CSV table of C-alpha atoms in Angstrom, one decimal:
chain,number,residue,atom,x,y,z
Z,15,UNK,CA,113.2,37.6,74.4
Z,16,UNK,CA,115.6,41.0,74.5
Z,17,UNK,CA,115.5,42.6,77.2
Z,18,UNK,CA,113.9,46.2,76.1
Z,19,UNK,CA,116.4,48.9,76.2
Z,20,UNK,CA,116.2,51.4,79.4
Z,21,UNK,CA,118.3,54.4,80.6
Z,22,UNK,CA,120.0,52.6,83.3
Z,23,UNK,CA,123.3,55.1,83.4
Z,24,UNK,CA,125.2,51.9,83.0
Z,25,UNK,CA,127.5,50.1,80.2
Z,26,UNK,CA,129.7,47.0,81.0
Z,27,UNK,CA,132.2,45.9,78.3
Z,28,UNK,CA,133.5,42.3,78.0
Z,29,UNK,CA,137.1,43.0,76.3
Z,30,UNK,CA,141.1,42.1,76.9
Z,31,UNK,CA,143.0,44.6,78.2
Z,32,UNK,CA,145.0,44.6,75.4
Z,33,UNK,CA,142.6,45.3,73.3
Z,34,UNK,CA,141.1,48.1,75.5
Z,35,UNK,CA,144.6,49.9,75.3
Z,36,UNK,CA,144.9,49.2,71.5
Z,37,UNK,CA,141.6,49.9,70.3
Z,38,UNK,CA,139.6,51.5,73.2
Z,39,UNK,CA,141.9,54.4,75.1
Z,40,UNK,CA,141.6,57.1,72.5
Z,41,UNK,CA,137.6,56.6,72.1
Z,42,UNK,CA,136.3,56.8,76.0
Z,43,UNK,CA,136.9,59.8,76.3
Z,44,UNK,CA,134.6,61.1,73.8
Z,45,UNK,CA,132.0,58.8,74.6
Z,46,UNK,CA,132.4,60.1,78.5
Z,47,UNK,CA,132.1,63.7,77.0
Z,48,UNK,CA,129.3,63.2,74.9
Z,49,UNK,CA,127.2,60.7,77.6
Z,50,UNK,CA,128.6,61.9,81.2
Z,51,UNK,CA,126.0,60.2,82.5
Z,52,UNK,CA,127.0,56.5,82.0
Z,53,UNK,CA,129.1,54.4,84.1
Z,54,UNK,CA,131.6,52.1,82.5
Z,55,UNK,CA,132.5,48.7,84.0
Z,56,UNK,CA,135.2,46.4,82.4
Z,57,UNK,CA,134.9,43.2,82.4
Z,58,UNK,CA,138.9,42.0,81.4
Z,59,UNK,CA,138.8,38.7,79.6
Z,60,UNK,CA,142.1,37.1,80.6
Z,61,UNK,CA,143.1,34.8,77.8
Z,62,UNK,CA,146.9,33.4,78.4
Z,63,UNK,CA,148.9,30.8,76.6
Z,64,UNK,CA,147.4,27.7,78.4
Z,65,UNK,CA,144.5,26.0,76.4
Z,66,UNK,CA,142.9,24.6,79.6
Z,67,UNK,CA,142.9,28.0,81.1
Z,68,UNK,CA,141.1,29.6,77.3
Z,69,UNK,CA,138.6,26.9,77.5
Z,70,UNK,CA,138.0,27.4,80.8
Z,71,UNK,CA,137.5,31.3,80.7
Z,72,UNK,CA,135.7,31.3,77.3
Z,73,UNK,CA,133.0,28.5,78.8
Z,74,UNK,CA,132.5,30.9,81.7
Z,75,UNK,CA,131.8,34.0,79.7
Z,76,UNK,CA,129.4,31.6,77.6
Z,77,UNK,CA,127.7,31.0,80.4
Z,78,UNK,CA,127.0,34.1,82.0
Z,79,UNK,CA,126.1,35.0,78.7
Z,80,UNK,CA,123.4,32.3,77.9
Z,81,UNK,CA,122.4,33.0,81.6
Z,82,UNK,CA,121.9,36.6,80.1
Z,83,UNK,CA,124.4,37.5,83.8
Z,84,UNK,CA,127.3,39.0,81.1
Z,85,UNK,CA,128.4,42.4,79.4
Z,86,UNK,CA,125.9,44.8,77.4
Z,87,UNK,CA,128.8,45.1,75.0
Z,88,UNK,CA,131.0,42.4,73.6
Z,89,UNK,CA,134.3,43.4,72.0
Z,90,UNK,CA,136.2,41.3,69.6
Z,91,UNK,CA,133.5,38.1,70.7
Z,92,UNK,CA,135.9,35.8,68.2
Z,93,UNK,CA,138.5,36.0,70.0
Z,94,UNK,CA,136.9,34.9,73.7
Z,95,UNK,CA,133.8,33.1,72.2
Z,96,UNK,CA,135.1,30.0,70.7
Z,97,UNK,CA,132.3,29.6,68.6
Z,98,UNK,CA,130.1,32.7,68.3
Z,99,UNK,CA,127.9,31.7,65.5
Z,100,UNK,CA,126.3,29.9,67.8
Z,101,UNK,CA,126.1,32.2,70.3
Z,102,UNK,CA,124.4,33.8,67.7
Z,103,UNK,CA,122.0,31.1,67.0
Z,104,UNK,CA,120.8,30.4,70.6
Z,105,UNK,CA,119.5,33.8,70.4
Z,106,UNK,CA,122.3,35.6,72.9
Z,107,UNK,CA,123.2,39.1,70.4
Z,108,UNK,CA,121.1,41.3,69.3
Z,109,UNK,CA,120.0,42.7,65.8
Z,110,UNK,CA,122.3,45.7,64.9
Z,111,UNK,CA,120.5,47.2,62.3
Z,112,UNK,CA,117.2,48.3,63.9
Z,113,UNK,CA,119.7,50.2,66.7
Z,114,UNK,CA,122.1,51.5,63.8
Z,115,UNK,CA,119.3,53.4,62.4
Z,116,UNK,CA,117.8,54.6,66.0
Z,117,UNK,CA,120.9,56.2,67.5
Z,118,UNK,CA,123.3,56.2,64.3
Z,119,UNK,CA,124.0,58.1,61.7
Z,120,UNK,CA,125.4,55.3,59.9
Z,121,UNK,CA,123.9,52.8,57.3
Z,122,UNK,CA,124.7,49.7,55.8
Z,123,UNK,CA,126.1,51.6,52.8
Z,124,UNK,CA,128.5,53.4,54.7
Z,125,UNK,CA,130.3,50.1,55.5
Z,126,UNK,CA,132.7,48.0,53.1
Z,127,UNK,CA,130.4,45.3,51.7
Z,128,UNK,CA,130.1,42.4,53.3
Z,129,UNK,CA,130.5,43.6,56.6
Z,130,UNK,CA,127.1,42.9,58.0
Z,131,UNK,CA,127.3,39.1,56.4
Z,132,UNK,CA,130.3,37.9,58.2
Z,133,UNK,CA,128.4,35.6,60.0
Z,134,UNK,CA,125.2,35.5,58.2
Z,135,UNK,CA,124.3,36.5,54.6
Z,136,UNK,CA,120.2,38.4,55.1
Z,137,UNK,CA,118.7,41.0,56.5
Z,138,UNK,CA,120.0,41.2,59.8
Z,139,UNK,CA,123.4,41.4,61.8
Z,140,UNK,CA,124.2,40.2,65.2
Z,141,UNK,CA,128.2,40.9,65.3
Z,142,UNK,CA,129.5,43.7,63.4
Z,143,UNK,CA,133.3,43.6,63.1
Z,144,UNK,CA,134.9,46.9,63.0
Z,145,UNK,CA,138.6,47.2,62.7
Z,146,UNK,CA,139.9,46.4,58.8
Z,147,UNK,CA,143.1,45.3,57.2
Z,148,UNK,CA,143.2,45.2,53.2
Z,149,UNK,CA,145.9,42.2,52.3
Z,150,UNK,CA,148.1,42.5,49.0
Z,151,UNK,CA,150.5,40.2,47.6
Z,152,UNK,CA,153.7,41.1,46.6
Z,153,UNK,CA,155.8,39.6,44.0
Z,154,UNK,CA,159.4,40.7,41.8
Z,155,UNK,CA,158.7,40.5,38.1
Z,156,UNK,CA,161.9,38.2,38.2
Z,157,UNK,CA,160.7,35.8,39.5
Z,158,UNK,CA,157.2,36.0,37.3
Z,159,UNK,CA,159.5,35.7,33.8
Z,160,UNK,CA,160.9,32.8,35.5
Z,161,UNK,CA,157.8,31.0,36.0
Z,162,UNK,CA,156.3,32.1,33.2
Z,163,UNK,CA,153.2,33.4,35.1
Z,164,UNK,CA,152.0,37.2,34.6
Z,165,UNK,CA,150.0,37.9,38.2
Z,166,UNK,CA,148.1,40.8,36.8
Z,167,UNK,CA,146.1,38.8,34.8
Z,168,UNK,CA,145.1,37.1,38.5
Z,169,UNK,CA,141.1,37.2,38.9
Z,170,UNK,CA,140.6,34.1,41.7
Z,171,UNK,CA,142.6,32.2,44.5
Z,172,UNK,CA,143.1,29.1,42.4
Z,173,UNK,CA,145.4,31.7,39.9
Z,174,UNK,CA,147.3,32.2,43.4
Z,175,UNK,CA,147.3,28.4,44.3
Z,176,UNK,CA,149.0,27.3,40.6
Z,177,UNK,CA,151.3,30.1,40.7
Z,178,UNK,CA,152.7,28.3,44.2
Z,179,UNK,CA,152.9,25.0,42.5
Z,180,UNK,CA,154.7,26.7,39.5
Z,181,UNK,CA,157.3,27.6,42.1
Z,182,UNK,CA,157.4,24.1,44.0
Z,183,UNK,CA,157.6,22.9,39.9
Z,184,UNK,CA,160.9,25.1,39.9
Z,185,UNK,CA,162.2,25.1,43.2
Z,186,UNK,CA,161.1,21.9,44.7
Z,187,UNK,CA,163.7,22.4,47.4
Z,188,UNK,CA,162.3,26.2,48.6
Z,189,UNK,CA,160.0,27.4,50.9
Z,190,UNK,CA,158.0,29.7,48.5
Z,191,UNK,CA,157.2,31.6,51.5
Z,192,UNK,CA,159.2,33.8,54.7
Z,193,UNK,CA,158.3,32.7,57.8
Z,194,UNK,CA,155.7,33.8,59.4
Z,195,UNK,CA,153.9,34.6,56.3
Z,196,UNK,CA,150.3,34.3,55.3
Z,197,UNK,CA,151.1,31.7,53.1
Z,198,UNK,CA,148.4,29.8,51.4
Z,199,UNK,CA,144.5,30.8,51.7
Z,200,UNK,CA,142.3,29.5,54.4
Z,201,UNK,CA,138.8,28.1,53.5
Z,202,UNK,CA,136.8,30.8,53.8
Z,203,UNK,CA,138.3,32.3,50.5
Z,204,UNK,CA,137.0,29.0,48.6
Z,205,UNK,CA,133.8,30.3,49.7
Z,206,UNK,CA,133.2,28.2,52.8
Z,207,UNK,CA,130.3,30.0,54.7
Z,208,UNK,CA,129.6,28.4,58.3
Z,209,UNK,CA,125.7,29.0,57.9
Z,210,UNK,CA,125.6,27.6,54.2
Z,211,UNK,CA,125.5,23.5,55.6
Z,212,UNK,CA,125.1,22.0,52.3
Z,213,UNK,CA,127.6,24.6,50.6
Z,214,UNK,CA,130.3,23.8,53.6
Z,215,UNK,CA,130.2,19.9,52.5
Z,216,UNK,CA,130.4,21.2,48.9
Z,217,UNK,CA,133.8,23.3,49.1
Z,218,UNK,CA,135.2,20.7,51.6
Z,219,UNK,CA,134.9,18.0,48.9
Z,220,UNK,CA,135.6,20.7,46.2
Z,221,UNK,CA,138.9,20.0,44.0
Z,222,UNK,CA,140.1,23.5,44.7
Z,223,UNK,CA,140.5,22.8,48.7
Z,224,UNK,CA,142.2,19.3,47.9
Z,225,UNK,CA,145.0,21.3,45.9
Z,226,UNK,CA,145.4,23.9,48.5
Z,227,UNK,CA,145.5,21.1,51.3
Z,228,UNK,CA,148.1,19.3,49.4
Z,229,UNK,CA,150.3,22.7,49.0
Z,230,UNK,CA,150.0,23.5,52.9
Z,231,UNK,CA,150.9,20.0,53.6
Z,232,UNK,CA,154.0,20.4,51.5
Z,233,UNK,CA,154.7,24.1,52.9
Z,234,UNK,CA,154.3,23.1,56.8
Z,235,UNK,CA,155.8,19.9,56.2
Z,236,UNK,CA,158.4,20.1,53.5
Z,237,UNK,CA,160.2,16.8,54.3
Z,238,UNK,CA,157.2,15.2,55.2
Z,239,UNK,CA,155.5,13.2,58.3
Z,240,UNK,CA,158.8,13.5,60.4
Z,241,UNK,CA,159.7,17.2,60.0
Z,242,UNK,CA,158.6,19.7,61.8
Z,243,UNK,CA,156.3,22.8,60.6
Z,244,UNK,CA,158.7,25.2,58.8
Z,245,UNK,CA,156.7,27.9,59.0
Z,246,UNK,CA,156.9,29.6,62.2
Z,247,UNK,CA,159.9,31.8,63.8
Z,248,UNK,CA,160.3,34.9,65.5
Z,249,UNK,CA,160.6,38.5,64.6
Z,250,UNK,CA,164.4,38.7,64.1
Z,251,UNK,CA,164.5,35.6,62.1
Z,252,UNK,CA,161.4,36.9,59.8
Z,253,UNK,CA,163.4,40.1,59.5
Z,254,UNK,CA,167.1,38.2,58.5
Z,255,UNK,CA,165.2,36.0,56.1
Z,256,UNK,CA,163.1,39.3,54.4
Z,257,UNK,CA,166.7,41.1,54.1
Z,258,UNK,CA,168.3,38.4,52.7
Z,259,UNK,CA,165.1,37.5,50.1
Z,260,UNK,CA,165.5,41.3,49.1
Z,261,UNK,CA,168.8,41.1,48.7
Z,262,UNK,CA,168.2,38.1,46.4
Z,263,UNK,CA,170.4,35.7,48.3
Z,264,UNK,CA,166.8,33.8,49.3
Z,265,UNK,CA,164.4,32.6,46.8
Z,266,UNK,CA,160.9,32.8,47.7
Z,267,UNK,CA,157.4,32.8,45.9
Z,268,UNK,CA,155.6,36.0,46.9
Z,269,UNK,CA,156.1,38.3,50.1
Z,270,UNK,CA,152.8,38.2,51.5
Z,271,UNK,CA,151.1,41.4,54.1
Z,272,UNK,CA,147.8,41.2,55.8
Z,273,UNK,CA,147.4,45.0,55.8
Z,274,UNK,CA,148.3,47.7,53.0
Z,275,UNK,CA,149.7,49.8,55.3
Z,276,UNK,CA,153.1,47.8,55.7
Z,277,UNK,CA,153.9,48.6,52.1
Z,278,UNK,CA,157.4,49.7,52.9
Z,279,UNK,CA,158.2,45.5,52.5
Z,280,UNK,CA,157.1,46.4,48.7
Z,281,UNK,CA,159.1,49.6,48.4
Z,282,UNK,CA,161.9,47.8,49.6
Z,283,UNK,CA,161.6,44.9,47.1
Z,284,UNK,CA,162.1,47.9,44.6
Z,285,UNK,CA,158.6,49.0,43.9
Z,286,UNK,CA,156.8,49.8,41.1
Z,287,UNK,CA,159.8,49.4,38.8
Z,288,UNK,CA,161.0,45.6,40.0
Z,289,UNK,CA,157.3,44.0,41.8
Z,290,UNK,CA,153.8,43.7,41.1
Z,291,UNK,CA,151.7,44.1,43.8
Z,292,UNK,CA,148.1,42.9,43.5
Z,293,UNK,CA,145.1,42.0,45.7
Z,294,UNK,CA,144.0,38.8,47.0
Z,295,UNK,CA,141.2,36.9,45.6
Z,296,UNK,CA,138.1,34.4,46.8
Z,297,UNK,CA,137.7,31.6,44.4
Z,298,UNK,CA,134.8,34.1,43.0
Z,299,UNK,CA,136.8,36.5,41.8
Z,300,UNK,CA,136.3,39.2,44.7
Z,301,UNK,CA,139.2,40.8,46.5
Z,302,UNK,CA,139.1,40.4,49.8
Z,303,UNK,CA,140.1,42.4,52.9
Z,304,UNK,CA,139.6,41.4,56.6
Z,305,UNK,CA,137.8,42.4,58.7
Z,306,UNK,CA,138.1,41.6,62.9
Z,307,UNK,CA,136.9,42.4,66.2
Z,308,UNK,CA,133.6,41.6,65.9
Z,309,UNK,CA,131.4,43.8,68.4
Z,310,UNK,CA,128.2,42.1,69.9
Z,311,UNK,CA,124.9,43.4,72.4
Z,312,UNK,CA,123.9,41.2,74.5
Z,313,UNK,CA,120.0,40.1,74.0
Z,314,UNK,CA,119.5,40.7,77.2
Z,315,UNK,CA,121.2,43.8,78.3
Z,316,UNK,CA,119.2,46.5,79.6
Z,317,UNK,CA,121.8,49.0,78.2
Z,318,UNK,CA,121.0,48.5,74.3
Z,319,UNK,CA,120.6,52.3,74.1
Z,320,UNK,CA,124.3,53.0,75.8
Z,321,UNK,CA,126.2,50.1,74.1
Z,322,UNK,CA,124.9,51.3,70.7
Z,323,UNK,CA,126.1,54.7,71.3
Z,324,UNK,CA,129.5,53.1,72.7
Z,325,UNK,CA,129.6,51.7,68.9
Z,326,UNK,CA,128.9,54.7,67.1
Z,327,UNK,CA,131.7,56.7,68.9
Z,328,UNK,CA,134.1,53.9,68.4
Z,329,UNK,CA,133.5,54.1,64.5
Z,330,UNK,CA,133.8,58.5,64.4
Z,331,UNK,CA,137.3,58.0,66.8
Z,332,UNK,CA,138.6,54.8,66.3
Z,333,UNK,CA,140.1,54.7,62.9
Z,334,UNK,CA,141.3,51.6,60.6
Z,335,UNK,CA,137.1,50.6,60.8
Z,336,UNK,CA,135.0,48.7,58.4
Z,337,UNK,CA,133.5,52.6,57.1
Z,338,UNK,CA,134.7,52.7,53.5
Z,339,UNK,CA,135.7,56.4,54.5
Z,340,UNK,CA,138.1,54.9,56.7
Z,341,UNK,CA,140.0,53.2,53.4
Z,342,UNK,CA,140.1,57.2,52.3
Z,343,UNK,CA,142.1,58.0,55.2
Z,344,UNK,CA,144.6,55.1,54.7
Z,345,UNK,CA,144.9,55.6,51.2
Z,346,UNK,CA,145.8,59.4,52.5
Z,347,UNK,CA,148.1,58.7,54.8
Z,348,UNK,CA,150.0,56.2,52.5
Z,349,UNK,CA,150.3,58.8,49.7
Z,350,UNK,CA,151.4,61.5,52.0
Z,351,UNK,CA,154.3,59.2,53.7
Z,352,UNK,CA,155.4,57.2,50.6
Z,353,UNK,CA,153.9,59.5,47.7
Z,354,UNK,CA,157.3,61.5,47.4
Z,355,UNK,CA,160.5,61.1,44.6
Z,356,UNK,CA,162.4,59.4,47.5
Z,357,UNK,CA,161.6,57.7,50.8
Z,358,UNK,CA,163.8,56.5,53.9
Z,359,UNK,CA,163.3,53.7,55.4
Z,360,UNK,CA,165.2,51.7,58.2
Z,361,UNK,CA,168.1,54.1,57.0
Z,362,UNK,CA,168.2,53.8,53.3
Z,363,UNK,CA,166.8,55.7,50.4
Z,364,UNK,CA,164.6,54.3,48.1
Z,365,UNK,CA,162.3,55.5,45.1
Z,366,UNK,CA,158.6,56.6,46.4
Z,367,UNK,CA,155.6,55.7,45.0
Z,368,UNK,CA,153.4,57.3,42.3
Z,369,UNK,CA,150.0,57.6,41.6
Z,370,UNK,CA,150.2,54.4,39.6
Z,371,UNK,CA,150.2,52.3,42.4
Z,372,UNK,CA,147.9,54.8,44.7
Z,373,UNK,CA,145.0,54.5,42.5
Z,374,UNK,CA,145.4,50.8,41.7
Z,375,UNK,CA,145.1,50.4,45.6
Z,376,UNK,CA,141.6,52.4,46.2
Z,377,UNK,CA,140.5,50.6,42.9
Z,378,UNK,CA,141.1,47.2,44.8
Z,379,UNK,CA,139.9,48.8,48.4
Z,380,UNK,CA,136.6,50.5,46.7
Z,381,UNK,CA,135.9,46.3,45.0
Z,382,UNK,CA,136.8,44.8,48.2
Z,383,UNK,CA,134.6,42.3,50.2
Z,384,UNK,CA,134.6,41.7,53.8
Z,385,UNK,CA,135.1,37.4,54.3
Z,386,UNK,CA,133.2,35.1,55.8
Z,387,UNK,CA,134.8,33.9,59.7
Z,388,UNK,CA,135.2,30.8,60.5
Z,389,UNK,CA,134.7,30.3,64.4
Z,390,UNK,CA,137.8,28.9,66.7
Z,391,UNK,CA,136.3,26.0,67.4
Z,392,UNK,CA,135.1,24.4,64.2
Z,393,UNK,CA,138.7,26.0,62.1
Z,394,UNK,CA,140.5,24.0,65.4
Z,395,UNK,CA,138.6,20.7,64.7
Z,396,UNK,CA,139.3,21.3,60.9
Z,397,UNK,CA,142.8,21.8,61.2
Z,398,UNK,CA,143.3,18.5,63.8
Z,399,UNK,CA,141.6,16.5,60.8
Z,400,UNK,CA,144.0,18.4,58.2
Z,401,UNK,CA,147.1,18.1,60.1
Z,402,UNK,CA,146.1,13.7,60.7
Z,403,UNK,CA,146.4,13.8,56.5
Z,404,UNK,CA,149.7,16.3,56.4
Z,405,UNK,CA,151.4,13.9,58.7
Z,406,UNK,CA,150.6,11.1,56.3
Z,407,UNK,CA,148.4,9.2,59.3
Z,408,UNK,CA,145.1,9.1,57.4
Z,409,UNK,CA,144.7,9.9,53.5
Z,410,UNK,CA,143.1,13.0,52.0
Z,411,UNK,CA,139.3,10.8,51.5
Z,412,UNK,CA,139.5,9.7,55.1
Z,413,UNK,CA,140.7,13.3,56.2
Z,414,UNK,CA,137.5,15.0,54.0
Z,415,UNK,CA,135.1,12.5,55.6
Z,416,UNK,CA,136.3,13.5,58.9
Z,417,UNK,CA,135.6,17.2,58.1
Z,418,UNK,CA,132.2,16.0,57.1
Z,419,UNK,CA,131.2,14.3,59.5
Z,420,UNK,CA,132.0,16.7,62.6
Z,421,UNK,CA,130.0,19.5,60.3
Z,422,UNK,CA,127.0,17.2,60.1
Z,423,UNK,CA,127.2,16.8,64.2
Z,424,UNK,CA,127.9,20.5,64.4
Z,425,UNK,CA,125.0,21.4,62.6
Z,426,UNK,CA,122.6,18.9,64.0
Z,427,UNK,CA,123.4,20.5,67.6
């Protein structure tokens, strides 16, 4: 049972220190202002490059947290939980809601929709994520007249999916994306939900996955079983290969961003005059945007009262949050930077952006739905199973049935 919640003067916080510096620094000290008399304890989740060392740090916070021996407050619980659904289903988090409305202003309407179903779709939410990105694609009209596609008239991921084979069709030798990129949809956007079991067999088996399956396996592994992925690189190489793409000396699909807010790389591909920019799609036709850092209570923390507080001073002073307000401010910001006659960027002078594109973008942001997450650990036992079929060691039946088969044992747990 949760713990009741009790003025104890007390608040641990399970987070990175990365993440407390990114996210966390400019918010204590308005939650010390407005509740001087809670202590704050950190407890720093160390999660390096070794996988041994992840597992091995993620089982311990399990445990203490099972043991009910953790945090109060859990930030960013996808990250160092390898699975938190269930986490979630052995009864560890807490209900959000009732505590939103005790110690909140906020409501569920205040949020982008779909926020409070990331990890379940009814009545109640155990892990709220908070920080938001809105992804666009990007693409030059050139290259739409050559493959005779029109991206506007878009309205679902499989649109995106046939416009990448179009390209393969015409290019077979290309990578149709830059490396690095956000190339071709995970399974959540073919509507993949991890608490859905018969609906997670469905999409899996779905002809929509096989496609995309079959165009990541020809995008990671372009000369098949013995190459290497193509896919990955580093910063300077991302930045040669996006100079020379612009400069058209590189022929590539779409120049994909996981946040609206790096839309200089569509200025720079000549903006409203030379690219399209439009949102992306779930295989239901709703736009997506992302949302991250998923913030958890602790069942049985005797804190509930300080941790929910914690929450509601993150979302006044944190900034970039699920809050559909917090799309408002972007959408500000963007116009006031890039909203003039002429921008400068990285040294040059380029055409700004008008209102065209401003209020196509809160259009998309005010549709947008938050996605379903996948946990770590069931997307890492996926993708072994995928990756057996890209390297041509089992076929794309065998590969499916694999999937299967570990959901059915996952579920049954």
């Amino acid at each position: 049972m949760a713990a009741d919640s009790s003025d104890t003067g007390k608040l641990k916080i399970c987070i990175s220190e990365s993440e407390k510096r990114i996210y966390l620094d400019d918010v204590i000290p308005f939650y010390e202002k407005e509740n001087p008399e809670v202590e704050i304890e950190w407890e720093f989740v160390a999660l390096g490059e070794n996988r041994e060392e992840q597992i091995e740090e993620r089982d311990r916070i399990a445990s203490e947290l099972m043991a009910g021996d953790g945090a109060d407050l859990y930030f960013n619980v996808e990250s160092f939980l390898g699975d938190p659904y269930k986490a979630q289903e052995a009864g560890c988090f807490t209900d959000l809601i009732p505590l939103l409305k005790e110690y909140t202003q906020f409501r569920e309407n205040d949020f982008i929709s779909g926020t409070f179903d990331i990890l379940e779709d009814g009545e109640e939410c155990y892990i709220l994520p908070v920080v938001n990105s809105f992804p666009v694609t990007m693409i030059q009209k050139s290259m739409e007249a050559d493959l005779g596609i029109d991206v506007n008239s878009w309205n679902s991921i499989t649109d995106y999916c046939a416009g990448v084979q179009k390209f393969y069709e015409k290019y077979p030798d290309e990578r149709p994306f830059l490396v690095n990129d956000n190339g071709l949809p995970g399974i959540a956007s073919f509507g993949f939900e991890i608490w859905e079991e018969e609906k997670t067999f469905s999409v899996l088996r779905s002809p929509e996955w096989k496609e995309n399956l079959e165009l990541m396996k020809r995008w990671i592994y372009p000369d098949g079983a013995a190459s290497g992925p193509d896919i990955y690189g580093d910063y300077t190489q991302y930045e040669q290969e996006m100079d020379s793409f612009i400069r058209g000396e590189d022929i590539h699909f779409v120049k994909n961003t996981p946040d609206i807010r790096t839309i200089e790389d569509y200025i720079r591909m000549g903006g409203e005059s030379e690219t399209d920019l439009v949102p992306v799609y779930d295989i239901n036709g709703e736009k997506q945007t992302n949302a991250i850092c998923g913030i958890a209570i602790a069942a049985s923390s005797e804190n509930k009262e300080e941790a929910m507080l914690f929450i509601k001073t993150m979302l006044e002073h944190m900034g970039g949050t699920t809050l559909k307000a917090d799309n408002k401010n972007v959408l500000k910001e963007l116009r006031e930077q890039y909203g003039k006659q002429e921008v400068v960027i990285n040294g040059q002078v380029y055409d700004g952006l008008t209102e065209t594109t401003f209020s196509k973008i809160e259009e998309w942001m005010d549709q947008a739905v938050v996605i379903c997450y996948i946990p770590a650990e069931v997307n890492s036992k996926l993708n072994d199973n995928y990756e057996k079929f890209w390297k041509d060691e089992i076929s794309y039946d065998q590969c499916i049935d694999e999937c299967i088969d570990f959901m059915k044992i996952y579920y049954s747990e």
